Structure formats: structure tokens, C-alpha cells
Amino acid sequence: MKYIATKTLELRLKALLLLDEIMTPPEHDYLRIINSGNDGQVLWYIIDNGSGDSLMILFINQDVFIKGFDHESELNQFAAKEWDNEFFTKIFAGVPDNLMKLLTKEERDETTFCMWYLSDVKKWHENKISDNDGGKSWLLRYIPQSADQFLEWAEDYYGKSFNSIVMEKLFNSAELSANDKAILKQ
């Protein structure tokens, strides 16, 4: 993922959330790939592939915090021969306190990469620990960069063909009419 504008990032996540809501019956909510919530101060999205990997995206005012956990990454401290607290000191170095306080200890421990956007400097930040990106390039593929990528991902994930016009509309607006939703369910 290139360093994406925060409004575009939020739009892409809303599109993915709406698609998942359309494609996952309520009785199978446990199979959803993305969930979202808003407590009035923080808008959050959590992508969980059900295989031990997750991506958390938090929107706080105009700032954004992204943390990912790739359970197969060499940076996964749960799989390390010896737990390395220094890893977390390095990976979270420079993350503002108002963003860090949003994470529980468990969420901090389940981190193999993180990045954050600060609106006052209009810049994305990230601490690279090694040549290993902690699963960033793999996990950020859940956030498509184009309508074609979105369609390709959805067809692979849901195992069916989708109407490309409706999918492009969803990708670009994160909104669909009742008729468009029905077309996707077919």
C-alpha cells in the first residue's frame, strides 16, 4: 500500500465493511473479515483473517494509527525463542501517547508492524526494525488500491464472480442502493 490519504483509507475500509456485511449472513457474523465501531472519539476497523493475523486501523480526529500482526512473521514475539521487550520499544518509538493509550497490552503484544499519520505534519510515520516488514505488505493488501484489485480480492475471498460495475461503484463511494446490494448477493 502506498501512503494513502486518510479520507481515501476510510472510504476503502467502509467499502470492504459494506461488502462483508452484504456477503456474510447475520447468523455467520463470526466469519466476518472486518468489523468496525465508533465510541464517539475513535473510529476503528479491525480486519481479522481468522488464521491468526489482524490489522487494526484507528481514526482519531484527523490522525490515523495502523498496527498489524502477522503470526508467521519472524517479528512475532509469541513465536520468538525469547520474548524481546526492546522490539516493542523500537516499533512504537515516536508514536504519540494519545494513540498508544488506545491499545491494550494484548494489542501491543500482538504487533509486528505499525504506522501512524499525524495530521499536524501531514505525514505517515513508521519504524522499520529490520528488512522484515512484519507482514505489512501482505496485510495491507486487504485495503485495495484500485477497483480492479477490489474486485479480484473479493472474487477470490468469497469464491464467486461479482458484477464489476457494482463493485466499482462500491469501491468509489462505499455506498450501494438496495438493488445493487441484491445484485452482489446473486
C-alpha atoms as a printed R data frame, in Angstrom:
    type eleno elety resid chain resno       x       y       z
1   ATOM     1    CA   MET     A     1   0.000   0.000   0.000
2   ATOM     2    CA   LYS     A     2   1.341   3.379  -0.908
3   ATOM     3    CA   TYR     A     3   0.943   6.004   1.739
4   ATOM     4    CA   ILE     A     4  -2.731   6.667   1.258
5   ATOM     5    CA   ALA     A     5  -4.726   9.786   2.106
6   ATOM     6    CA   THR     A     6  -6.665   9.246   5.323
7   ATOM     7    CA   LYS     A     7 -10.087  10.003   3.786
8   ATOM     8    CA   THR     A     8  -9.356   7.551   0.966
9   ATOM     9    CA   LEU     A     9  -8.269   4.946   3.509
10  ATOM    10    CA   GLU     A    10 -11.512   5.365   5.429
11  ATOM    11    CA   LEU     A    11 -13.541   5.115   2.197
12  ATOM    12    CA   ARG     A    12 -11.779   1.846   1.242
13  ATOM    13    CA   LEU     A    13 -12.447   0.375   4.683
14  ATOM    14    CA   LYS     A    14 -16.119   1.390   4.513
15  ATOM    15    CA   ALA     A    15 -16.401  -0.320   1.115
16  ATOM    16    CA   LEU     A    16 -14.840  -3.509   2.469
17  ATOM    17    CA   LEU     A    17 -17.114  -3.375   5.529
18  ATOM    18    CA   LEU     A    18 -20.246  -2.924   3.416
19  ATOM    19    CA   LEU     A    19 -19.268  -5.784   1.103
20  ATOM    20    CA   ASP     A    20 -18.631  -8.050   4.090
21  ATOM    21    CA   GLU     A    21 -21.998  -7.076   5.617
22  ATOM    22    CA   ILE     A    22 -23.731  -7.912   2.335
23  ATOM    23    CA   MET     A    23 -21.934 -11.221   1.852
24  ATOM    24    CA   THR     A    24 -21.965 -12.542   5.432
25  ATOM    25    CA   PRO     A    25 -25.364 -13.572   6.795
26  ATOM    26    CA   PRO     A    26 -26.043 -12.378  10.367
27  ATOM    27    CA   GLU     A    27 -26.004 -15.952  11.680
28  ATOM    28    CA   HIS     A    28 -22.410 -16.230  10.419
29  ATOM    29    CA   ASP     A    29 -21.076 -12.957  11.875
30  ATOM    30    CA   TYR     A    30 -18.175 -14.900  13.372
31  ATOM    31    CA   LEU     A    31 -16.900 -15.390   9.797
32  ATOM    32    CA   ARG     A    32 -16.721 -11.674   9.037
33  ATOM    33    CA   ILE     A    33 -13.335 -10.438   7.886
34  ATOM    34    CA   ILE     A    34 -13.868  -6.840   9.009
35  ATOM    35    CA   ASN     A    35 -15.632  -5.179  11.902
36  ATOM    36    CA   SER     A    36 -15.989  -1.554  12.820
37  ATOM    37    CA   GLY     A    37 -17.084   0.628  15.686
38  ATOM    38    CA   ASN     A    38 -17.126   4.186  16.901
39  ATOM    39    CA   ASP     A    39 -17.119   5.316  20.520
40  ATOM    40    CA   GLY     A    40 -17.566   8.992  19.638
41  ATOM    41    CA   GLN     A    41 -13.849   9.723  19.804
42  ATOM    42    CA   VAL     A    42 -12.277   6.809  17.944
43  ATOM    43    CA   LEU     A    43 -13.488   5.181  14.750
44  ATOM    44    CA   TRP     A    44 -11.946   1.728  14.448
45  ATOM    45    CA   TYR     A    45 -11.742  -1.052  11.904
46  ATOM    46    CA   ILE     A    46 -10.330  -4.486  12.616
47  ATOM    47    CA   ILE     A    47  -9.555  -6.908   9.809
48  ATOM    48    CA   ASP     A    48  -9.095 -10.458  11.089
49  ATOM    49    CA   ASN     A    49  -8.493 -13.228   8.565
50  ATOM    50    CA   GLY     A    50  -9.347 -15.975  11.047
51  ATOM    51    CA   SER     A    51  -5.883 -17.501  10.719
52  ATOM    52    CA   GLY     A    52  -4.160 -15.536  13.466
53  ATOM    53    CA   ASP     A    53  -3.413 -12.367  11.507
54  ATOM    54    CA   SER     A    54  -5.013  -8.986  12.108
55  ATOM    55    CA   LEU     A    55  -4.940  -5.378  11.028
56  ATOM    56    CA   MET     A    56  -6.259  -2.624  13.298
57  ATOM    57    CA   ILE     A    57  -6.924   0.844  11.910
58  ATOM    58    CA   LEU     A    58  -7.879   3.643  14.310
59  ATOM    59    CA   PHE     A    59  -9.059   7.109  13.262
60  ATOM    60    CA   ILE     A    60  -8.703   9.733  15.992
61  ATOM    61    CA   ASN     A    61  -9.774  13.189  14.861
62  ATOM    62    CA   GLN     A    62  -7.578  13.628  11.772
63  ATOM    63    CA   ASP     A    63  -4.859  11.208  12.916
64  ATOM    64    CA   VAL     A    64  -4.644   7.521  11.989
65  ATOM    65    CA   PHE     A    65  -2.925   4.606  13.704
66  ATOM    66    CA   ILE     A    66  -2.427   1.241  11.963
67  ATOM    67    CA   LYS     A    67  -0.999  -1.830  13.632
68  ATOM    68    CA   GLY     A    68  -0.703  -5.259  12.157
69  ATOM    69    CA   PHE     A    69   0.035  -8.716  13.442
70  ATOM    70    CA   ASP     A    70   1.339 -11.414  11.116
71  ATOM    71    CA   HIS     A    71   1.516 -14.584  13.177
72  ATOM    72    CA   GLU     A    72   4.042 -16.111  10.741
73  ATOM    73    CA   SER     A    73   6.390 -13.128  10.838
74  ATOM    74    CA   GLU     A    74   9.827 -13.501  12.388
75  ATOM    75    CA   LEU     A    75   8.895 -10.379  14.358
76  ATOM    76    CA   ASN     A    76   6.047 -12.191  16.149
77  ATOM    77    CA   GLN     A    77   7.266 -12.223  19.746
78  ATOM    78    CA   PHE     A    78   4.955 -15.101  20.676
79  ATOM    79    CA   ALA     A    79   6.936 -17.344  18.305
80  ATOM    80    CA   ALA     A    80  10.357 -16.000  19.318
81  ATOM    81    CA   LYS     A    81  12.804 -18.169  21.221
82  ATOM    82    CA   GLU     A    82  12.956 -15.385  23.786
83  ATOM    83    CA   TRP     A    83  10.494 -12.526  24.319
84  ATOM    84    CA   ASP     A    84  12.116  -9.195  23.352
85  ATOM    85    CA   ASN     A    85  10.544  -6.154  25.030
86  ATOM    86    CA   GLU     A    86  13.090  -3.988  23.189
87  ATOM    87    CA   PHE     A    87  11.282  -4.861  19.948
88  ATOM    88    CA   PHE     A    88   8.158  -3.060  21.214
89  ATOM    89    CA   THR     A    89  10.188  -0.087  22.424
90  ATOM    90    CA   LYS     A    90  11.615   0.258  18.904
91  ATOM    91    CA   ILE     A    91   8.430  -0.439  16.909
92  ATOM    92    CA   PHE     A    92   6.374   2.068  18.940
93  ATOM    93    CA   ALA     A    93   9.111   4.727  19.256
94  ATOM    94    CA   GLY     A    94   7.656   8.121  18.440
95  ATOM    95    CA   VAL     A    95   4.005   7.022  18.485
96  ATOM    96    CA   PRO     A    96   2.147   9.809  20.298
97  ATOM    97    CA   ASP     A    97   0.756   8.932  23.735
98  ATOM    98    CA   ASN     A    98  -2.820   9.695  22.649
99  ATOM    99    CA   LEU     A    99  -2.517   6.879  20.067
100 ATOM   100    CA   MET     A   100  -0.631   4.420  22.291
101 ATOM   101    CA   LYS     A   101  -3.158   4.703  25.108
102 ATOM   102    CA   LEU     A   102  -5.813   3.321  22.759
103 ATOM   103    CA   LEU     A   103  -4.123  -0.090  22.706
104 ATOM   104    CA   THR     A   104  -4.476  -2.726  25.389
105 ATOM   105    CA   LYS     A   105  -1.357  -4.615  26.486
106 ATOM   106    CA   GLU     A   106  -2.553  -7.608  24.464
107 ATOM   107    CA   GLU     A   107  -2.974  -5.444  21.361
108 ATOM   108    CA   ARG     A   108   0.526  -4.009  21.840
109 ATOM   109    CA   ASP     A   109   1.947  -7.504  22.222
110 ATOM   110    CA   GLU     A   110   0.143  -8.631  19.058
111 ATOM   111    CA   THR     A   111   2.082  -6.254  16.816
112 ATOM   112    CA   THR     A   112   4.595  -6.998  14.084
113 ATOM   113    CA   PHE     A   113   4.400  -3.562  12.417
114 ATOM   114    CA   CYS     A   114   2.765  -0.211  12.961
115 ATOM   115    CA   MET     A   115   2.442   3.092  11.192
116 ATOM   116    CA   TRP     A   116   0.707   6.331  12.021
117 ATOM   117    CA   TYR     A   117  -0.400   9.516  10.309
118 ATOM   118    CA   LEU     A   118  -0.266  12.826  12.118
119 ATOM   119    CA   SER     A   119  -2.479  15.495  10.604
120 ATOM   120    CA   ASP     A   120  -0.475  18.388  12.017
121 ATOM   121    CA   VAL     A   121   2.582  17.336   9.979
122 ATOM   122    CA   LYS     A   122   0.572  15.596   7.219
123 ATOM   123    CA   LYS     A   123   2.943  12.674   7.146
124 ATOM   124    CA   TRP     A   124   2.927   8.905   7.667
125 ATOM   125    CA   HIS     A   125   5.472   7.526  10.153
126 ATOM   126    CA   GLU     A   126   6.819   4.039  10.673
127 ATOM   127    CA   ASN     A   127   9.717   2.394  12.477
128 ATOM   128    CA   LYS     A   128  11.386  -0.317  10.453
129 ATOM   129    CA   ILE     A   129  13.060  -2.804  12.742
130 ATOM   130    CA   SER     A   130  14.772  -4.911  10.093
131 ATOM   131    CA   ASP     A   131  14.455  -5.828   6.434
132 ATOM   132    CA   ASN     A   132  11.409  -7.834   7.532
133 ATOM   133    CA   ASP     A   133   8.303  -5.660   7.188
134 ATOM   134    CA   GLY     A   134   6.373  -7.619   9.828
135 ATOM   135    CA   GLY     A   135   3.731  -8.693   7.324
136 ATOM   136    CA   LYS     A   136   2.873  -5.108   6.365
137 ATOM   137    CA   SER     A   137   2.944  -5.629   2.597
138 ATOM   138    CA   TRP     A   138   0.817  -8.776   2.934
139 ATOM   139    CA   LEU     A   139  -1.740  -7.463   5.447
140 ATOM   140    CA   LEU     A   140  -2.220  -4.096   3.760
141 ATOM   141    CA   ARG     A   141  -3.380  -5.911   0.625
142 ATOM   142    CA   TYR     A   142  -6.743  -6.174   2.392
143 ATOM   143    CA   ILE     A   143  -7.051  -2.470   1.568
144 ATOM   144    CA   PRO     A   144  -7.247  -2.393  -2.235
145 ATOM   145    CA   GLN     A   145  -5.703   0.429  -4.229
146 ATOM   146    CA   SER     A   146  -7.957   0.131  -7.272
147 ATOM   147    CA   ALA     A   147 -11.425  -1.093  -8.213
148 ATOM   148    CA   ASP     A   148  -9.804  -3.934 -10.189
149 ATOM   149    CA   GLN     A   149  -7.834  -5.057  -7.107
150 ATOM   150    CA   PHE     A   150 -11.003  -4.833  -5.013
151 ATOM   151    CA   LEU     A   151 -12.915  -6.997  -7.483
152 ATOM   152    CA   GLU     A   152 -10.082  -9.531  -7.755
153 ATOM   153    CA   TRP     A   153  -9.736  -9.780  -3.966
154 ATOM   154    CA   ALA     A   154 -13.499 -10.123  -3.421
155 ATOM   155    CA   GLU     A   155 -13.884 -12.828  -6.057
156 ATOM   156    CA   ASP     A   156 -11.021 -14.781  -4.548
157 ATOM   157    CA   TYR     A   157 -12.158 -14.319  -0.942
158 ATOM   158    CA   TYR     A   158 -15.876 -15.011  -1.470
159 ATOM   159    CA   GLY     A   159 -15.296 -17.598  -4.210
160 ATOM   160    CA   LYS     A   160 -17.733 -16.116  -6.708
161 ATOM   161    CA   SER     A   161 -17.965 -13.658  -9.570
162 ATOM   162    CA   PHE     A   162 -19.268 -10.157  -8.941
163 ATOM   163    CA   ASN     A   163 -20.759  -7.521 -11.214
164 ATOM   164    CA   SER     A   164 -17.769  -5.292 -11.947
165 ATOM   165    CA   ILE     A   165 -19.877  -2.129 -12.373
166 ATOM   166    CA   VAL     A   166 -21.474  -2.527  -8.946
167 ATOM   167    CA   MET     A   167 -18.120  -3.356  -7.374
168 ATOM   168    CA   GLU     A   168 -16.547  -0.257  -8.900
169 ATOM   169    CA   LYS     A   169 -19.420   1.835  -7.557
170 ATOM   170    CA   LEU     A   170 -18.884   0.311  -4.098
171 ATOM   171    CA   PHE     A   171 -15.130   0.886  -4.277
172 ATOM   172    CA   ASN     A   172 -15.528   4.547  -5.265
173 ATOM   173    CA   SER     A   173 -18.386   5.559  -2.962
174 ATOM   174    CA   ALA     A   174 -18.701   2.931  -0.191
175 ATOM   175    CA   GLU     A   175 -22.450   3.148  -0.769
176 ATOM   176    CA   LEU     A   176 -24.908   0.985  -2.683
177 ATOM   177    CA   SER     A   177 -28.601   1.032  -3.447
178 ATOM   178    CA   ALA     A   178 -30.803  -1.856  -2.319
179 ATOM   179    CA   ASN     A   179 -30.832  -3.055  -5.934
180 ATOM   180    CA   ASP     A   180 -27.023  -3.019  -6.145
181 ATOM   181    CA   LYS     A   181 -26.800  -4.974  -2.888
182 ATOM   182    CA   ALA     A   182 -29.198  -7.568  -4.309
183 ATOM   183    CA   ILE     A   183 -27.034  -7.866  -7.443
184 ATOM   184    CA   LEU     A   184 -23.968  -8.604  -5.317
185 ATOM   185    CA   LYS     A   185 -25.805 -11.311  -3.361
186 ATOM   186    CA   GLN     A   186 -26.793 -13.178  -6.567
